[in-house]
PDB file of C-alpha atoms in Angstrom:
ATOM      1  CA  UNK A   1       0.000   0.000   0.000  1.00 85.00           C
ATOM      2  CA  UNK A   2       1.413   3.320  -1.060  1.00 85.00           C
ATOM      3  CA  UNK A   3       1.717   5.928   1.643  1.00 92.00           C
ATOM      4  CA  UNK A   4       2.740   9.538   1.600  1.00 97.00           C
ATOM      5  CA  UNK A   5       3.325  10.944   5.063  1.00 97.00           C
ATOM      6  CA  UNK A   6       3.792  14.655   5.601  1.00 97.00           C
ATOM      7  CA  UNK A   7       5.426  16.273   8.600  1.00 97.00           C
ATOM      8  CA  UNK A   8       6.773  19.633   9.654  1.00 97.00           C
ATOM      9  CA  UNK A   9       3.666  21.744   9.860  1.00 97.00           C
ATOM     10  CA  UNK A  10       2.852  23.931  12.808  1.00 97.00           C
ATOM     11  CA  UNK A  11       2.294  27.435  14.073  1.00 98.00           C
ATOM     12  CA  UNK A  12       4.743  30.144  13.045  1.00 98.00           C
ATOM     13  CA  UNK A  13       4.774  33.924  13.190  1.00 98.00           C
ATOM     14  CA  UNK A  14       4.647  35.977  10.046  1.00 98.00           C
ATOM     15  CA  UNK A  15       8.090  36.281   8.503  1.00 98.00           C
ATOM     16  CA  UNK A  16       9.146  32.932   9.858  1.00 98.00           C
ATOM     17  CA  UNK A  17      10.087  29.690   8.140  1.00 98.00           C
ATOM     18  CA  UNK A  18       9.002  26.079   8.125  1.00 98.00           C
ATOM     19  CA  UNK A  19      10.227  23.010   6.312  1.00 98.00           C
ATOM     20  CA  UNK A  20       7.733  20.378   5.304  1.00 98.00           C
ATOM     21  CA  UNK A  21       8.785  16.828   4.596  1.00 98.00           C
ATOM     22  CA  UNK A  22       7.006  14.044   2.756  1.00 98.00           C
ATOM     23  CA  UNK A  23       8.099  10.438   3.090  1.00 98.00           C
ATOM     24  CA  UNK A  24       6.872   8.171   0.317  1.00 97.00           C
ATOM     25  CA  UNK A  25       6.623   4.406   0.255  1.00 96.00           C
ATOM     26  CA  UNK A  26       6.650   4.372  -3.550  1.00 93.00           C
ATOM     27  CA  UNK A  27       8.970   1.639  -4.761  1.00 91.00           C
ATOM     28  CA  UNK A  28       9.771   3.553  -7.940  1.00 94.00           C
ATOM     29  CA  UNK A  29       9.811   6.957  -6.271  1.00 96.00           C
ATOM     30  CA  UNK A  30      12.375   8.345  -8.697  1.00 96.00           C
ATOM     31  CA  UNK A  31       9.946   7.856 -11.591  1.00 96.00           C
ATOM     32  CA  UNK A  32       7.296  10.081 -10.058  1.00 96.00           C
ATOM     33  CA  UNK A  33       6.829  13.790 -10.254  1.00 97.00           C
ATOM     34  CA  UNK A  34       6.034  15.127  -6.812  1.00 97.00           C
ATOM     35  CA  UNK A  35       4.137  18.161  -5.697  1.00 98.00           C
ATOM     36  CA  UNK A  36       2.881  20.120  -2.752  1.00 98.00           C
ATOM     37  CA  UNK A  37      -0.662  21.398  -2.791  1.00 98.00           C
ATOM     38  CA  UNK A  38      -2.414  23.469  -0.185  1.00 98.00           C
ATOM     39  CA  UNK A  39      -5.978  24.137   0.761  1.00 97.00           C
ATOM     40  CA  UNK A  40      -7.134  26.966   2.950  1.00 96.00           C
ATOM     41  CA  UNK A  41     -10.534  26.851   4.672  1.00 91.00           C
ATOM     42  CA  UNK A  42     -13.282  27.567   2.172  1.00 94.00           C
ATOM     43  CA  UNK A  43     -10.848  27.594  -0.727  1.00 95.00           C
ATOM     44  CA  UNK A  44     -10.014  25.183  -3.514  1.00 95.00           C
ATOM     45  CA  UNK A  45      -6.904  23.074  -3.371  1.00 96.00           C
ATOM     46  CA  UNK A  46      -4.066  24.744  -5.265  1.00 96.00           C
ATOM     47  CA  UNK A  47      -0.690  23.666  -6.540  1.00 97.00           C
ATOM     48  CA  UNK A  48       2.139  25.260  -4.576  1.00 98.00           C
ATOM     49  CA  UNK A  49       5.239  23.619  -6.032  1.00 98.00           C
ATOM     50  CA  UNK A  50       6.108  20.771  -8.323  1.00 96.00           C
ATOM     51  CA  UNK A  51       9.276  18.812  -9.022  1.00 97.00           C
ATOM     52  CA  UNK A  52       9.710  16.383 -11.873  1.00 96.00           C
ATOM     53  CA  UNK A  53      11.545  13.084 -11.734  1.00 94.00           C
ATOM     54  CA  UNK A  54      14.455  14.893 -13.331  1.00 93.00           C
ATOM     55  CA  UNK A  55      14.476  17.656 -10.750  1.00 94.00           C
ATOM     56  CA  UNK A  56      12.865  20.483 -12.702  1.00 95.00           C
ATOM     57  CA  UNK A  57      10.747  22.690 -10.488  1.00 96.00           C
ATOM     58  CA  UNK A  58       7.750  24.937 -10.888  1.00 95.00           C
ATOM     59  CA  UNK A  59       6.017  27.223  -8.392  1.00 97.00           C
ATOM     60  CA  UNK A  60       2.800  29.085  -7.946  1.00 97.00           C
ATOM     61  CA  UNK A  61       3.337  32.803  -8.504  1.00 97.00           C
ATOM     62  CA  UNK A  62       2.316  33.484  -4.909  1.00 97.00           C
ATOM     63  CA  UNK A  63       5.262  31.539  -3.490  1.00 98.00           C
ATOM     64  CA  UNK A  64       8.020  32.178  -6.022  1.00 98.00           C
ATOM     65  CA  UNK A  65      11.167  33.371  -4.328  1.00 97.00           C
ATOM     66  CA  UNK A  66       9.926  32.256  -0.900  1.00 98.00           C
ATOM     67  CA  UNK A  67       9.397  28.507  -1.218  1.00 98.00           C
ATOM     68  CA  UNK A  68      11.752  25.826  -2.515  1.00 98.00           C
ATOM     69  CA  UNK A  69      10.903  22.231  -3.347  1.00 98.00           C
ATOM     70  CA  UNK A  70      13.521  19.508  -3.444  1.00 98.00           C
ATOM     71  CA  UNK A  71      13.699  15.754  -3.487  1.00 98.00           C
ATOM     72  CA  UNK A  72      15.991  12.995  -2.292  1.00 97.00           C
ATOM     73  CA  UNK A  73      15.361   9.880  -4.338  1.00 96.00           C
ATOM     74  CA  UNK A  74      17.550   7.697  -2.149  1.00 96.00           C
ATOM     75  CA  UNK A  75      15.477   8.604   0.900  1.00 97.00           C
ATOM     76  CA  UNK A  76      12.207   8.769  -1.035  1.00 97.00           C
ATOM     77  CA  UNK A  77      11.435  12.153   0.387  1.00 98.00           C
ATOM     78  CA  UNK A  78      10.365  15.501  -0.933  1.00 98.00           C
ATOM     79  CA  UNK A  79      10.859  18.713   0.995  1.00 98.00           C
ATOM     80  CA  UNK A  80       9.240  22.112   0.896  1.00 98.00           C
ATOM     81  CA  UNK A  81      11.263  24.918   2.442  1.00 98.00           C
ATOM     82  CA  UNK A  82       8.971  27.843   3.185  1.00 98.00           C
ATOM     83  CA  UNK A  83      10.440  31.237   4.045  1.00 98.00           C
ATOM     84  CA  UNK A  84       8.961  34.666   4.662  1.00 98.00           C
ATOM     85  CA  UNK A  85       5.651  33.119   5.590  1.00 98.00           C
ATOM     86  CA  UNK A  86       2.567  35.269   5.804  1.00 98.00           C
ATOM     87  CA  UNK A  87      -0.985  34.700   7.045  1.00 97.00           C
ATOM     88  CA  UNK A  88      -2.014  34.035   3.445  1.00 96.00           C
ATOM     89  CA  UNK A  89       0.070  30.855   3.564  1.00 98.00           C
ATOM     90  CA  UNK A  90      -2.120  29.376   6.284  1.00 98.00           C
ATOM     91  CA  UNK A  91      -3.530  26.119   4.925  1.00 98.00           C
ATOM     92  CA  UNK A  92      -3.373  22.369   5.031  1.00 98.00           C
ATOM     93  CA  UNK A  93      -0.448  21.259   2.885  1.00 98.00           C
ATOM     94  CA  UNK A  94      -0.589  18.004   0.958  1.00 98.00           C
ATOM     95  CA  UNK A  95       2.109  15.964  -0.714  1.00 98.00           C
ATOM     96  CA  UNK A  96       1.114  14.212  -3.937  1.00 98.00           C
ATOM     97  CA  UNK A  97       2.647  11.953  -6.575  1.00 97.00           C
ATOM     98  CA  UNK A  98       2.000  11.599 -10.275  1.00 97.00           C
ATOM     99  CA  UNK A  99       3.453   9.884 -13.316  1.00 95.00           C
ATOM    100  CA  UNK A 100       2.292  12.768 -15.517  1.00 92.00           C
ATOM    101  CA  UNK A 101       5.165  15.226 -16.031  1.00 85.00           C
ATOM    102  CA  UNK A 102       4.422  18.864 -15.251  1.00 81.00           C
ATOM    103  CA  UNK A 103       0.947  18.028 -13.973  1.00 88.00           C
ATOM    104  CA  UNK A 104      -0.633  21.183 -12.589  1.00 86.00           C
ATOM    105  CA  UNK A 105      -4.093  19.854 -11.793  1.00 91.00           C
ATOM    106  CA  UNK A 106      -4.871  17.706  -8.793  1.00 91.00           C
ATOM    107  CA  UNK A 107      -6.832  15.210 -10.908  1.00 94.00           C
ATOM    108  CA  UNK A 108      -3.586  13.888 -12.386  1.00 94.00           C
ATOM    109  CA  UNK A 109      -2.160  12.884  -9.034  1.00 96.00           C
ATOM    110  CA  UNK A 110      -2.415   9.245  -8.063  1.00 95.00           C
ATOM    111  CA  UNK A 111      -1.337   9.328  -4.445  1.00 96.00           C
ATOM    112  CA  UNK A 112      -1.922  11.829  -1.670  1.00 97.00           C
ATOM    113  CA  UNK A 113      -0.823  12.304   1.869  1.00 97.00           C
ATOM    114  CA  UNK A 114      -3.212  13.189   4.667  1.00 96.00           C
ATOM    115  CA  UNK A 115      -1.879  16.698   4.978  1.00 97.00           C
ATOM    116  CA  UNK A 116      -0.070  18.798   7.520  1.00 98.00           C
ATOM    117  CA  UNK A 117      -1.448  22.051   8.864  1.00 98.00           C
ATOM    118  CA  UNK A 118       0.497  25.285   8.593  1.00 98.00           C
ATOM    119  CA  UNK A 119      -0.764  28.265  10.545  1.00 98.00           C
ATOM    120  CA  UNK A 120       0.895  31.647  10.218  1.00 98.00           C
ATOM    121  CA  UNK A 121       0.008  34.268  12.799  1.00 97.00           C
ATOM    122  CA  UNK A 122       0.222  37.964  12.040  1.00 92.00           C
TER     123      UNK A 122
END
């Protein structure tokens, strides 16, 4: 059974940083593109950052220059470094995996974690 387990969420003051981690049980992890999505209360789930199997990255405009996604294929993990956090970043953050390169829509993602909550206080 495939599992994606997120960790690293929590409460942080505006301007602070957090690092989210996602551990995947995918046997062929290196073949998957990985992404972080987030969903704020009452909002739709949105793509935050994406990294292909080859390491190419893409970010939502709202987080460019503040967030960085990376992956470690040997450890089957994907990280999201979040800096200069603001209240607008408050959301549940989800790790997801897909075999579709450059997939921007959640419908293309096969596996999802249960999410980790990030709360940024002003």
